[in-house]
């Protein structure tokens, strides 16, 4: 059984900070060849240097906007010129833009679904084509506890993440015969810029709802992503794994 990611080629979207960055660190430590996606080339170049210096990892930049279908197409074209195979796709990029339903604008709906949901379809489509060539692969989608149980003020975000769960379960069924596993992680409240974008009262409310009494770390989400990416989970597909410290919303 191979518990490391040695020799695996991994694309991580939204890798320049938060959960994506933690996944990049852990996967590089485990020997993966990493393709760092995002829009902030300076931050990603800095992360690349960090991963190379710390783990002697092989790291590439994959600069594209996952919310834009043409940008994703061009991004995968560039990636394909570098590597003909992809073992793992982590659809991590996402945005949070809370608003009560009466206040939600059409632009918010479109931006949230483009970044959180359509991006998963766009990237999975291109990645699955690459994985199908080798008859193996693994897709990990970052959903959310809000996509499972909902929350006031989060109809758009919750809907975008519930859709990610539907996509995960459908792709798992569709791609299983080609030995491509598709799973989702549903984080609860994780210590990143996204969590800190909440107003103080909402931040405290979330903390109070966590049975373990503390916010989660991006590294704790990354460990579950590692489980899903490596052979430890070789017979796991179509699952949604909560990483939420017993959060009750
Ligand atoms: P974060 O710190 O805000 O980081 C989000 C990342 O996604 C950033 O790197 C951002 O890049 C990238 N991104 C956003 N839109 C993008 C686009 N169109 N194209 C490429 N990259 C894009 O958030 P996080 O907490 O790490 O969240 C990571 C994932 O976990 C998200 O899908 C989020 O919904 C999910 N999640 C987080 C929590 C939590 O409590 N933190 C809970 C549940 C689920 P830029 O720097 O360019 O903006």
Tab-separated table of C-alpha atoms and ligand atoms in Angstrom:
chain	number	residue	atom	x	y	z
A	1	UNK	CA	0.000	0.000	0.000
A	2	UNK	CA	1.408	3.380	-1.021
A	3	UNK	CA	0.516	6.039	1.508
A	4	UNK	CA	2.615	8.774	-0.029
A	5	UNK	CA	1.890	10.787	-3.159
A	6	UNK	CA	5.285	10.101	-4.658
A	7	UNK	CA	5.120	10.401	-8.446
A	8	UNK	CA	1.527	11.703	-8.410
A	9	UNK	CA	0.686	14.788	-10.425
A	10	UNK	CA	-1.745	17.006	-8.567
A	11	UNK	CA	-3.595	20.176	-9.579
A	12	UNK	CA	-4.863	22.276	-6.661
A	13	UNK	CA	-7.183	25.192	-7.449
A	14	UNK	CA	-7.138	28.311	-5.264
A	15	UNK	CA	-3.765	27.276	-3.867
A	16	UNK	CA	-2.275	30.626	-2.901
A	17	UNK	CA	-3.808	30.854	0.582
A	18	UNK	CA	-6.020	29.151	3.151
A	19	UNK	CA	-6.988	25.508	2.725
A	20	UNK	CA	-5.494	25.250	-0.777
A	21	UNK	CA	-2.105	26.386	0.471
A	22	UNK	CA	-2.181	23.885	3.343
A	23	UNK	CA	-3.008	21.098	0.873
A	24	UNK	CA	-0.129	22.221	-1.359
A	25	UNK	CA	2.286	22.008	1.598
A	26	UNK	CA	1.124	18.580	2.777
A	27	UNK	CA	1.002	17.078	-0.713
A	28	UNK	CA	4.459	18.465	-1.583
A	29	UNK	CA	5.780	16.992	1.666
A	30	UNK	CA	4.337	13.637	0.568
A	31	UNK	CA	6.231	13.730	-2.728
A	32	UNK	CA	3.581	14.946	-5.180
A	33	UNK	CA	4.418	16.963	-8.261
A	34	UNK	CA	2.226	20.010	-7.801
A	35	UNK	CA	0.423	22.346	-10.199
A	36	UNK	CA	-0.577	25.429	-8.230
A	37	UNK	CA	-3.654	27.169	-9.593
A	38	UNK	CA	-4.867	30.659	-8.829
A	39	UNK	CA	-5.047	34.170	-10.188
A	40	UNK	CA	-2.363	35.802	-8.041
A	41	UNK	CA	0.845	34.940	-9.886
A	42	UNK	CA	3.110	36.716	-7.375
A	43	UNK	CA	1.704	34.847	-4.372
A	44	UNK	CA	1.817	31.534	-6.237
A	45	UNK	CA	5.426	32.086	-7.352
A	46	UNK	CA	6.330	32.744	-3.717
A	47	UNK	CA	4.540	29.556	-2.625
A	48	UNK	CA	6.323	27.614	-5.353
A	49	UNK	CA	9.702	28.823	-4.032
A	50	UNK	CA	8.646	27.817	-0.502
A	51	UNK	CA	7.655	24.289	-1.576
A	52	UNK	CA	10.804	23.781	-3.633
A	53	UNK	CA	13.044	25.016	-0.800
A	54	UNK	CA	11.256	23.062	1.953
A	55	UNK	CA	10.463	19.736	0.281
A	56	UNK	CA	12.574	19.788	-2.916
A	57	UNK	CA	9.215	19.419	-4.652
A	58	UNK	CA	8.574	19.729	-8.372
A	59	UNK	CA	6.121	22.604	-8.675
A	60	UNK	CA	4.464	24.337	-11.631
A	61	UNK	CA	2.220	27.365	-11.792
A	62	UNK	CA	-1.181	27.041	-13.454
A	63	UNK	CA	-2.468	30.594	-13.564
A	64	UNK	CA	-6.104	30.731	-14.584
A	65	UNK	CA	-9.483	31.882	-13.337
A	66	UNK	CA	-11.544	28.789	-12.510
A	67	UNK	CA	-14.765	30.790	-12.797
A	68	UNK	CA	-14.169	31.578	-16.452
A	69	UNK	CA	-14.650	28.723	-18.905
A	70	UNK	CA	-12.275	30.150	-21.533
A	71	UNK	CA	-9.606	30.728	-18.930
A	72	UNK	CA	-9.988	27.134	-17.667
A	73	UNK	CA	-9.763	25.815	-21.231
A	74	UNK	CA	-6.566	27.777	-21.863
A	75	UNK	CA	-5.193	26.766	-18.453
A	76	UNK	CA	-5.646	23.054	-19.171
A	77	UNK	CA	-4.190	23.487	-22.660
A	78	UNK	CA	-1.041	24.932	-21.076
A	79	UNK	CA	-1.009	22.221	-18.411
A	80	UNK	CA	-1.391	19.512	-21.061
A	81	UNK	CA	1.670	20.885	-22.855
A	82	UNK	CA	3.677	20.227	-19.669
A	83	UNK	CA	2.169	16.903	-18.643
A	84	UNK	CA	-0.009	14.414	-20.459
A	85	UNK	CA	-1.230	12.863	-17.224
A	86	UNK	CA	-2.963	14.094	-14.097
A	87	UNK	CA	-3.541	11.889	-11.046
A	88	UNK	CA	-5.368	14.197	-8.649
A	89	UNK	CA	-7.520	17.303	-9.035
A	90	UNK	CA	-8.428	19.252	-5.905
A	91	UNK	CA	-11.298	21.637	-6.685
A	92	UNK	CA	-10.666	23.925	-3.745
A	93	UNK	CA	-11.119	27.494	-5.058
A	94	UNK	CA	-14.211	29.236	-3.756
A	95	UNK	CA	-15.728	32.480	-2.568
A	96	UNK	CA	-18.126	33.460	0.198
A	97	UNK	CA	-20.470	36.409	-0.249
A	98	UNK	CA	-23.286	36.271	2.284
A	99	UNK	CA	-26.562	38.132	1.857
A	100	UNK	CA	-30.151	37.687	2.946
A	101	UNK	CA	-32.335	36.532	0.064
A	102	UNK	CA	-34.108	39.893	-0.262
A	103	UNK	CA	-30.781	41.645	-0.721
A	104	UNK	CA	-28.988	39.231	-3.050
A	105	UNK	CA	-28.011	40.680	-6.426
A	106	UNK	CA	-27.936	38.764	-9.664
A	107	UNK	CA	-24.208	39.502	-9.898
A	108	UNK	CA	-23.629	37.835	-6.501
A	109	UNK	CA	-25.526	34.746	-7.624
A	110	UNK	CA	-23.592	34.537	-10.854
A	111	UNK	CA	-20.183	35.161	-9.298
A	112	UNK	CA	-20.734	32.673	-6.479
A	113	UNK	CA	-21.986	29.891	-8.714
A	114	UNK	CA	-19.239	30.584	-11.275
A	115	UNK	CA	-16.456	30.392	-8.665
A	116	UNK	CA	-17.880	27.618	-6.461
A	117	UNK	CA	-19.888	25.369	-8.761
A	118	UNK	CA	-19.336	25.936	-12.474
A	119	UNK	CA	-15.580	25.888	-11.787
A	120	UNK	CA	-15.903	22.345	-10.432
A	121	UNK	CA	-17.656	21.218	-13.612
A	122	UNK	CA	-15.201	23.018	-15.911
A	123	UNK	CA	-12.060	21.706	-14.187
A	124	UNK	CA	-13.453	18.201	-13.654
A	125	UNK	CA	-14.337	17.931	-17.329
A	126	UNK	CA	-10.796	18.655	-18.507
A	127	UNK	CA	-9.156	16.701	-15.687
A	128	UNK	CA	-11.386	13.652	-16.256
A	129	UNK	CA	-10.371	13.573	-19.920
A	130	UNK	CA	-6.720	13.447	-18.866
A	131	UNK	CA	-7.398	10.831	-16.164
A	132	UNK	CA	-9.434	8.667	-18.547
A	133	UNK	CA	-6.342	8.277	-20.756
A	134	UNK	CA	-4.609	6.472	-17.875
A	135	UNK	CA	-7.731	4.800	-16.504
A	136	UNK	CA	-7.096	6.132	-13.022
A	137	UNK	CA	-7.439	9.317	-11.038
A	138	UNK	CA	-8.959	11.094	-8.128
A	139	UNK	CA	-11.046	14.259	-7.824
A	140	UNK	CA	-11.550	15.989	-4.486
A	141	UNK	CA	-14.169	18.736	-4.272
A	142	UNK	CA	-14.292	21.296	-1.474
A	143	UNK	CA	-17.962	21.510	-0.473
A	144	UNK	CA	-19.113	22.946	2.874
A	145	UNK	CA	-21.241	22.080	5.876
A	146	UNK	CA	-23.538	24.872	4.612
A	147	UNK	CA	-24.172	22.841	1.452
A	148	UNK	CA	-25.431	19.975	3.638
A	149	UNK	CA	-27.531	21.705	6.300
A	150	UNK	CA	-27.971	25.300	5.054
A	151	UNK	CA	-27.751	28.545	6.987
A	152	UNK	CA	-29.675	31.831	7.136
A	153	UNK	CA	-28.117	34.399	4.817
A	154	UNK	CA	-26.335	31.746	2.819
A	155	UNK	CA	-28.895	30.568	0.238
A	156	UNK	CA	-26.512	31.379	-2.595
A	157	UNK	CA	-23.343	29.997	-1.016
A	158	UNK	CA	-25.229	26.971	0.396
A	159	UNK	CA	-26.847	26.297	-2.971
A	160	UNK	CA	-23.506	26.547	-4.738
A	161	UNK	CA	-21.980	24.036	-2.310
A	162	UNK	CA	-24.993	21.665	-2.275
A	163	UNK	CA	-24.564	21.514	-6.040
A	164	UNK	CA	-20.927	20.522	-5.534
A	165	UNK	CA	-22.163	17.541	-3.513
A	166	UNK	CA	-24.550	16.554	-6.329
A	167	UNK	CA	-21.741	16.891	-8.853
A	168	UNK	CA	-19.471	14.756	-6.662
A	169	UNK	CA	-21.998	11.946	-6.306
A	170	UNK	CA	-22.899	11.946	-10.002
A	171	UNK	CA	-19.289	12.046	-11.204
A	172	UNK	CA	-18.381	9.275	-8.775
A	173	UNK	CA	-20.966	7.034	-10.452
A	174	UNK	CA	-20.022	8.110	-13.962
A	175	UNK	CA	-16.257	7.748	-13.587
A	176	UNK	CA	-15.971	4.732	-11.276
A	177	UNK	CA	-15.659	2.279	-14.168
A	178	UNK	CA	-12.530	4.137	-15.277
A	179	UNK	CA	-11.056	3.866	-11.802
A	180	UNK	CA	-11.506	7.580	-11.132
A	181	UNK	CA	-12.664	8.247	-7.587
A	182	UNK	CA	-14.598	11.426	-6.775
A	183	UNK	CA	-15.179	12.601	-3.216
A	184	UNK	CA	-15.997	15.812	-1.389
A	185	UNK	CA	-14.853	17.377	1.848
A	186	UNK	CA	-17.369	19.463	3.779
A	187	UNK	CA	-15.389	21.764	6.082
A	188	UNK	CA	-17.162	23.434	8.989
A	189	UNK	CA	-15.423	26.584	10.262
A	190	UNK	CA	-11.772	26.777	9.272
A	191	UNK	CA	-9.217	29.433	10.235
A	192	UNK	CA	-8.667	31.198	6.896
A	193	UNK	CA	-9.313	34.620	5.369
A	194	UNK	CA	-12.783	33.345	4.408
A	195	UNK	CA	-13.766	32.681	8.034
A	196	UNK	CA	-12.285	35.999	9.129
A	197	UNK	CA	-14.332	37.842	6.505
A	198	UNK	CA	-17.399	37.303	8.747
A	199	UNK	CA	-18.498	40.115	11.077
A	200	UNK	CA	-17.444	39.591	14.740
A	201	UNK	CA	-20.912	38.526	15.965
A	202	UNK	CA	-21.292	35.918	13.213
A	203	UNK	CA	-17.739	34.688	13.822
A	204	UNK	CA	-18.530	34.144	17.515
A	205	UNK	CA	-21.874	32.444	16.688
A	206	UNK	CA	-20.040	29.967	14.466
A	207	UNK	CA	-17.433	29.262	17.135
A	208	UNK	CA	-20.176	28.663	19.701
A	209	UNK	CA	-21.771	26.070	17.392
A	210	UNK	CA	-18.686	23.836	17.328
A	211	UNK	CA	-18.871	20.895	19.740
A	212	UNK	CA	-15.078	20.666	19.935
A	213	UNK	CA	-15.038	24.326	21.003
A	214	UNK	CA	-12.480	25.622	18.529
A	215	UNK	CA	-12.059	26.641	14.924
A	216	UNK	CA	-10.417	24.077	12.604
A	217	UNK	CA	-7.056	24.618	10.947
A	218	UNK	CA	-6.438	24.437	7.190
A	219	UNK	CA	-3.937	21.645	7.948
A	220	UNK	CA	-6.737	19.538	9.463
A	221	UNK	CA	-8.645	19.777	6.179
A	222	UNK	CA	-5.462	19.011	4.233
A	223	UNK	CA	-5.004	15.737	6.163
A	224	UNK	CA	-8.415	14.523	4.986
A	225	UNK	CA	-7.563	15.581	1.428
A	226	UNK	CA	-4.395	13.482	1.711
A	227	UNK	CA	-6.453	10.479	2.838
A	228	UNK	CA	-8.723	10.907	-0.198
A	229	UNK	CA	-5.797	11.383	-2.595
A	230	UNK	CA	-3.712	8.369	-1.537
A	231	UNK	CA	-4.167	4.606	-1.527
A	232	UNK	CA	-5.630	4.627	1.992
A	233	UNK	CA	-8.963	5.502	0.357
A	234	UNK	CA	-8.625	3.245	-2.697
A	235	UNK	CA	-12.215	1.919	-2.305
A	236	UNK	CA	-13.823	5.233	-1.284
A	237	UNK	CA	-15.848	7.154	-3.845
A	238	UNK	CA	-18.970	9.337	-3.892
A	239	UNK	CA	-18.509	10.309	-0.235
A	240	UNK	CA	-18.802	13.642	1.537
A	241	UNK	CA	-16.512	13.789	4.548
A	242	UNK	CA	-17.272	16.434	7.163
A	243	UNK	CA	-14.287	18.160	8.778
A	244	UNK	CA	-16.135	20.317	11.283
A	245	UNK	CA	-15.261	19.448	14.890
A	246	UNK	CA	-18.880	18.420	15.509
A	247	UNK	CA	-20.427	21.653	14.268
A	248	UNK	CA	-24.172	22.040	14.656
A	249	UNK	CA	-25.714	24.736	12.492
B	1	LIG	P1	-9.817	31.609	1.170
B	1	LIG	O1	-8.771	31.702	2.225
B	1	LIG	O2	-10.711	32.756	0.910
B	1	LIG	O3	-9.113	31.116	-0.177
B	1	LIG	C1	-9.875	30.923	-1.333
B	1	LIG	C2	-8.940	30.594	-2.467
B	1	LIG	O4	-9.712	30.403	-3.672
B	1	LIG	C3	-7.949	31.724	-2.758
B	1	LIG	O5	-6.711	31.164	-3.091
B	1	LIG	C4	-8.567	32.412	-3.960
B	1	LIG	O6	-7.653	33.090	-4.789
B	1	LIG	C5	-9.138	31.203	-4.688
B	1	LIG	N1	-10.106	31.586	-5.696
B	1	LIG	C6	-11.311	32.179	-5.516
B	1	LIG	N2	-11.907	32.390	-6.691
B	1	LIG	C7	-11.047	31.922	-7.647
B	1	LIG	C8	-11.089	31.881	-9.063
B	1	LIG	N3	-12.142	32.362	-9.723
B	1	LIG	N4	-10.057	31.320	-9.721
B	1	LIG	C9	-8.987	30.831	-9.048
B	1	LIG	N5	-8.887	30.855	-7.698
B	1	LIG	C10	-9.911	31.413	-7.018
B	1	LIG	O7	-10.813	30.406	1.492
B	1	LIG	P2	-10.591	28.987	2.196
B	1	LIG	O8	-11.222	29.082	3.522
B	1	LIG	O9	-9.214	28.509	2.067
B	1	LIG	O10	-11.582	28.131	1.289
B	1	LIG	C11	-11.172	27.082	0.421
B	1	LIG	C12	-12.411	26.281	0.049
B	1	LIG	O11	-12.986	25.716	1.235
B	1	LIG	C13	-13.514	27.120	-0.593
B	1	LIG	O12	-14.129	26.384	-1.639
B	1	LIG	C14	-14.500	27.343	0.539
B	1	LIG	O13	-15.820	27.581	0.082
B	1	LIG	C15	-14.358	26.047	1.306
B	1	LIG	N6	-14.793	26.146	2.702
B	1	LIG	C16	-14.126	26.950	3.594
B	1	LIG	C17	-14.594	27.032	4.906
B	1	LIG	C18	-13.921	27.903	5.968
B	1	LIG	O14	-14.438	27.991	7.094
B	1	LIG	N7	-12.784	28.529	5.682
B	1	LIG	C19	-15.711	26.292	5.308
B	1	LIG	C20	-16.359	25.490	4.372
B	1	LIG	C21	-15.885	25.415	3.076
B	1	LIG	P3	-7.424	34.688	-4.698
B	1	LIG	O15	-6.367	34.902	-3.657
B	1	LIG	O16	-6.971	35.045	-6.083
B	1	LIG	O17	-8.739	35.306	-4.330
